[in-house]
Amino acid sequence: MATRFELVLVGDSERELRAAGEAAVAEIEEVALRLNRFDRASFARFLEREACSHPVRLDQDLYDLFELCLEVEEESAGAFSITHGSPGGFLLDPEASTVRLSDSETRLDFGAVAKGFALDLAADELRECPALEAALLHGGTSTAIALGTPPMSDAWKLSVRLADDARVVQLTDRALSASAQAGRQHIADPRPGRTADAATFAAVTAPTAALADAWSTALAVLGTDLPPGVRAALQAHDVAPIQRALTPAP
């Protein structure tokens, strides 16, 4: 993921919060190791080698991530995909909790959703801490998840930079993700023969950080060209766009 993660923890026991924070960071580090497509020893690369010839069993968290990615890919008409840049896809077996890649050329890239997935697992770890009253976690300042409310406030307040100004977003037990088609943040359009607009910005809130990551990426790729059913899908999954519009590139 090659990005900075930060955790703000609120509670009365520094010892318990420190232990919980260390466990949460360990979850993030584990995700980085498992999903790193540049490391031949990672689980993602293992799947590329093995799952093209036979189904590979996944733990529940990773199976749920594959399921989420497939669902968003279908509902966004391919604007989001973890197999972009390759001709293949993957098949899931919910009864066996397995994944099989369609062919040996299929390549997995979790870059658009790994931060959110890591934050969700870290948040789950923090929820197990009895001393925790509230928390805010972010990865690279583009994905965040809020637990509870901070002292003396009814929500965590985050500033989202828009084209010419910023908007304050209030989060309580909810996640936020922002994706942009500008400069270093350019996102490849996984749809065959399509090029993503170079000046599109999208930010959404959602129940989980992985879901927010996936849909902010999809909407940044789609720009104003929404396929039929996208708005209904967003509503069904409780995904709320903050802004989805063409903005001037810097």
Short mmCIF file of C-alpha atoms in Angstrom, two decimals:
data_model
loop_
_atom_site.label_atom_id
_atom_site.label_comp_id
_atom_site.label_asym_id
_atom_site.label_seq_id
_atom_site.Cartn_x
_atom_site.Cartn_y
_atom_site.Cartn_z
CA MET A 1 0.00 0.00 0.00
CA ALA A 2 3.05 2.24 0.52
CA THR A 3 1.17 4.86 2.50
CA ARG A 4 1.00 6.28 6.00
CA PHE A 5 -1.68 5.09 8.41
CA GLU A 6 -2.64 6.96 11.57
CA LEU A 7 -4.92 6.03 14.46
CA VAL A 8 -6.52 8.36 16.99
CA LEU A 9 -7.86 6.43 19.99
CA VAL A 10 -10.05 7.80 22.76
CA GLY A 11 -10.46 6.10 26.16
CA ASP A 12 -9.40 6.10 29.79
CA SER A 13 -6.78 3.34 29.81
CA GLU A 14 -3.61 4.25 27.95
CA ARG A 15 -2.23 0.74 28.45
CA GLU A 16 -5.27 -0.97 26.92
CA LEU A 17 -5.50 1.54 24.09
CA ARG A 18 -1.84 1.10 23.25
CA ALA A 19 -2.23 -2.67 23.11
CA ALA A 20 -5.34 -2.35 20.94
CA GLY A 21 -3.58 0.12 18.67
CA GLU A 22 -0.63 -2.20 18.21
CA ALA A 23 -2.97 -5.06 17.33
CA ALA A 24 -4.76 -2.82 14.81
CA VAL A 25 -1.46 -1.80 13.21
CA ALA A 26 -0.48 -5.47 13.00
CA GLU A 27 -3.69 -6.12 11.01
CA ILE A 28 -2.78 -3.33 8.59
CA GLU A 29 0.76 -4.66 8.16
CA GLU A 30 -0.60 -8.16 7.53
CA VAL A 31 -2.88 -6.88 4.76
CA ALA A 32 0.05 -5.06 3.17
CA LEU A 33 2.04 -8.29 3.11
CA ARG A 34 -0.82 -10.46 1.82
CA LEU A 35 -2.04 -8.18 -0.98
CA ASN A 36 1.24 -6.69 -2.24
CA ARG A 37 1.29 -7.41 -5.97
CA PHE A 38 4.98 -6.46 -6.18
CA ASP A 39 6.07 -9.19 -3.75
CA ARG A 40 6.27 -12.71 -5.18
CA ALA A 41 5.84 -14.10 -1.66
CA SER A 42 2.49 -12.35 -1.14
CA PHE A 43 -0.79 -14.23 -1.09
CA ALA A 44 -2.02 -12.19 -4.05
CA ARG A 45 0.84 -13.46 -6.19
CA PHE A 46 0.29 -16.98 -4.84
CA LEU A 47 -3.30 -16.80 -6.08
CA GLU A 48 -2.10 -15.73 -9.52
CA ARG A 49 0.10 -18.83 -9.70
CA GLU A 50 -2.26 -21.39 -8.17
CA ALA A 51 -5.88 -20.26 -8.54
CA CYS A 52 -5.69 -20.29 -12.33
CA SER A 53 -5.55 -24.10 -12.30
CA HIS A 54 -7.73 -24.98 -9.31
CA PRO A 55 -9.92 -23.27 -6.71
CA VAL A 56 -8.09 -21.89 -3.67
CA ARG A 57 -9.80 -21.61 -0.31
CA LEU A 58 -9.88 -18.15 1.28
CA ASP A 59 -10.39 -17.07 4.87
CA GLN A 60 -13.72 -15.34 5.45
CA ASP A 61 -12.36 -11.79 5.44
CA LEU A 62 -10.60 -12.21 2.10
CA TYR A 63 -13.52 -14.08 0.57
CA ASP A 64 -15.80 -11.21 1.60
CA LEU A 65 -13.39 -8.77 -0.06
CA PHE A 66 -13.45 -10.71 -3.35
CA GLU A 67 -17.24 -10.82 -3.15
CA LEU A 68 -17.44 -7.06 -2.55
CA CYS A 69 -15.09 -6.37 -5.47
CA LEU A 70 -17.07 -8.58 -7.83
CA GLU A 71 -20.33 -6.95 -6.79
CA VAL A 72 -19.04 -3.41 -7.34
CA GLU A 73 -17.49 -4.42 -10.67
CA GLU A 74 -20.83 -5.74 -11.89
CA GLU A 75 -22.88 -2.83 -10.56
CA SER A 76 -20.49 -0.21 -11.98
CA ALA A 77 -20.42 -1.89 -15.42
CA GLY A 78 -16.72 -2.63 -15.02
CA ALA A 79 -15.56 0.81 -13.89
CA PHE A 80 -14.02 -0.87 -10.84
CA SER A 81 -12.07 -4.11 -11.06
CA ILE A 82 -9.25 -5.83 -9.21
CA THR A 83 -8.25 -7.65 -12.42
CA HIS A 84 -7.87 -4.65 -14.69
CA GLY A 85 -4.96 -4.81 -17.08
CA SER A 86 -5.57 -8.51 -17.71
CA PRO A 87 -8.12 -10.33 -19.84
CA GLY A 88 -9.35 -12.61 -17.11
CA GLY A 89 -11.61 -12.48 -14.11
CA PHE A 90 -12.45 -14.81 -11.27
CA LEU A 91 -15.17 -17.15 -10.03
CA LEU A 92 -16.26 -17.50 -6.41
CA ASP A 93 -17.78 -20.53 -4.70
CA PRO A 94 -19.68 -19.30 -1.62
CA GLU A 95 -20.23 -22.80 -0.24
CA ALA A 96 -16.54 -23.70 -0.32
CA SER A 97 -15.26 -20.11 0.17
CA THR A 98 -12.92 -20.51 -2.80
CA VAL A 99 -11.75 -18.36 -5.70
CA ARG A 100 -10.60 -19.51 -9.12
CA LEU A 101 -8.99 -17.23 -11.66
CA SER A 102 -10.22 -17.57 -15.21
CA ASP A 103 -6.79 -18.15 -16.74
CA SER A 104 -3.03 -17.96 -16.14
CA GLU A 105 -2.88 -14.41 -17.52
CA THR A 106 -5.18 -12.97 -14.86
CA ARG A 107 -3.41 -10.48 -12.60
CA LEU A 108 -4.78 -9.24 -9.28
CA ASP A 109 -4.41 -5.63 -8.21
CA PHE A 110 -5.99 -4.67 -4.88
CA GLY A 111 -4.47 -1.18 -4.93
CA ALA A 112 -7.83 0.61 -5.10
CA VAL A 113 -9.36 -1.22 -2.15
CA ALA A 114 -6.50 -2.51 0.06
CA LYS A 115 -6.38 0.57 2.30
CA GLY A 116 -10.07 0.34 3.07
CA PHE A 117 -9.85 -3.41 3.68
CA ALA A 118 -6.94 -2.90 6.07
CA LEU A 119 -8.77 -0.14 7.92
CA ASP A 120 -11.88 -2.30 8.30
CA LEU A 121 -9.85 -5.13 9.86
CA ALA A 122 -8.03 -2.67 12.11
CA ALA A 123 -11.35 -1.18 13.20
CA ASP A 124 -12.67 -4.67 14.00
CA GLU A 125 -9.63 -5.21 16.19
CA LEU A 126 -10.22 -1.93 18.02
CA ARG A 127 -13.88 -2.75 18.65
CA GLU A 128 -12.69 -5.64 20.81
CA CYS A 129 -11.03 -3.22 23.27
CA PRO A 130 -13.34 -2.52 26.26
CA ALA A 131 -11.48 0.69 27.08
CA LEU A 132 -12.05 2.20 23.63
CA GLU A 133 -14.64 4.97 23.55
CA ALA A 134 -14.03 6.31 20.04
CA ALA A 135 -11.46 6.18 17.25
CA LEU A 136 -10.53 7.66 13.90
CA LEU A 137 -8.29 5.77 11.50
CA HIS A 138 -7.01 6.89 8.11
CA GLY A 139 -4.76 5.62 5.36
CA GLY A 140 -2.96 8.14 3.20
CA THR A 141 -5.56 10.78 4.19
CA SER A 142 -7.77 9.51 1.33
CA THR A 143 -9.57 6.74 3.24
CA ALA A 144 -10.85 6.97 6.81
CA ILE A 145 -13.15 5.16 9.20
CA ALA A 146 -14.70 6.59 12.35
CA LEU A 147 -15.79 4.67 15.43
CA GLY A 148 -18.10 6.42 17.86
CA THR A 149 -17.78 10.14 18.51
CA PRO A 150 -14.87 12.19 19.87
CA PRO A 151 -15.10 14.03 23.21
CA MET A 152 -17.30 17.14 23.21
CA SER A 153 -18.65 16.47 19.72
CA ASP A 154 -21.41 14.50 18.04
CA ALA A 155 -19.22 13.35 15.12
CA TRP A 156 -15.71 13.20 13.74
CA LYS A 157 -15.24 16.10 11.33
CA LEU A 158 -13.04 15.63 8.25
CA SER A 159 -12.26 18.13 5.54
CA VAL A 160 -12.55 16.91 1.94
CA ARG A 161 -10.78 19.06 -0.63
CA LEU A 162 -12.88 19.83 -3.66
CA ALA A 163 -12.04 21.79 -6.82
CA ASP A 164 -11.99 25.30 -5.36
CA ASP A 165 -12.81 24.80 -1.69
CA ALA A 166 -13.28 22.14 0.96
CA ARG A 167 -16.26 20.46 2.49
CA VAL A 168 -16.53 19.27 6.08
CA VAL A 169 -17.86 15.73 6.36
CA GLN A 170 -19.16 14.42 9.67
CA LEU A 171 -18.55 10.74 10.37
CA THR A 172 -19.92 8.49 13.08
CA ASP A 173 -19.43 4.72 12.74
CA ARG A 174 -18.96 5.19 9.03
CA ALA A 175 -16.17 5.35 6.44
CA LEU A 176 -15.03 7.93 3.89
CA SER A 177 -12.97 7.54 0.73
CA ALA A 178 -11.87 10.00 -1.94
CA SER A 179 -10.42 9.20 -5.36
CA ALA A 180 -9.13 11.61 -7.98
CA GLN A 181 -8.05 11.54 -11.61
CA ALA A 182 -5.26 14.08 -11.34
CA GLY A 183 -1.48 13.96 -11.27
CA ARG A 184 -0.13 11.02 -9.28
CA GLN A 185 -3.62 9.92 -8.34
CA HIS A 186 -4.55 8.96 -11.89
CA ILE A 187 -6.73 5.85 -11.96
CA ALA A 188 -6.69 3.47 -14.90
CA ASP A 189 -10.04 2.71 -16.52
CA PRO A 190 -10.35 -1.10 -16.43
CA ARG A 191 -12.99 -1.16 -19.17
CA PRO A 192 -11.62 -2.34 -22.53
CA GLY A 193 -11.02 0.50 -24.95
CA ARG A 194 -11.90 3.20 -22.43
CA THR A 195 -9.78 5.98 -20.98
CA ALA A 196 -10.74 7.57 -17.66
CA ASP A 197 -11.24 11.32 -17.64
CA ALA A 198 -8.09 12.98 -16.32
CA ALA A 199 -9.94 15.49 -14.17
CA THR A 200 -12.57 13.58 -12.24
CA PHE A 201 -12.98 13.61 -8.46
CA ALA A 202 -15.22 11.41 -6.35
CA ALA A 203 -15.72 10.99 -2.63
CA VAL A 204 -18.24 8.83 -0.82
CA THR A 205 -19.20 7.70 2.65
CA ALA A 206 -20.21 4.09 3.25
CA PRO A 207 -20.71 1.55 6.03
CA THR A 208 -17.21 0.10 5.48
CA ALA A 209 -13.94 1.54 4.25
CA ALA A 210 -13.47 -1.17 1.61
CA LEU A 211 -16.89 -0.40 0.13
CA ALA A 212 -16.13 3.32 0.18
CA ASP A 213 -12.78 2.73 -1.56
CA ALA A 214 -14.33 0.61 -4.29
CA TRP A 215 -17.17 3.00 -5.08
CA SER A 216 -15.10 6.19 -4.93
CA THR A 217 -12.75 4.59 -7.47
CA ALA A 218 -15.64 3.51 -9.70
CA LEU A 219 -17.27 6.94 -9.62
CA ALA A 220 -13.97 8.70 -10.34
CA VAL A 221 -13.62 6.51 -13.44
CA LEU A 222 -17.23 6.98 -14.53
CA GLY A 223 -17.28 10.76 -14.16
CA THR A 224 -20.68 11.98 -15.27
CA ASP A 225 -21.31 8.93 -17.46
CA LEU A 226 -23.29 6.74 -15.06
CA PRO A 227 -24.56 3.41 -16.43
CA PRO A 228 -28.16 2.44 -15.64
CA GLY A 229 -28.62 1.12 -12.14
CA VAL A 230 -25.62 2.80 -10.50
CA ARG A 231 -27.69 5.20 -8.41
CA ALA A 232 -29.92 2.36 -7.26
CA ALA A 233 -26.86 0.29 -6.34
CA LEU A 234 -25.39 3.14 -4.31
CA GLN A 235 -28.63 3.56 -2.44
CA ALA A 236 -28.98 -0.19 -1.83
CA HIS A 237 -25.51 -0.35 -0.25
CA ASP A 238 -25.93 2.89 1.73
CA VAL A 239 -23.14 4.59 -0.23
CA ALA A 240 -23.52 8.38 -0.26
CA PRO A 241 -21.53 10.42 -2.79
CA ILE A 242 -20.14 13.67 -1.41
CA GLN A 243 -19.35 15.05 -4.83
CA ARG A 244 -19.11 13.43 -8.23
CA ALA A 245 -18.31 15.95 -10.88
CA LEU A 246 -15.67 16.98 -13.36
CA THR A 247 -13.17 19.32 -11.76
CA PRO A 248 -10.22 21.26 -13.23
CA ALA A 249 -6.97 19.33 -13.12
CA PRO A 250 -4.23 21.10 -11.12
#
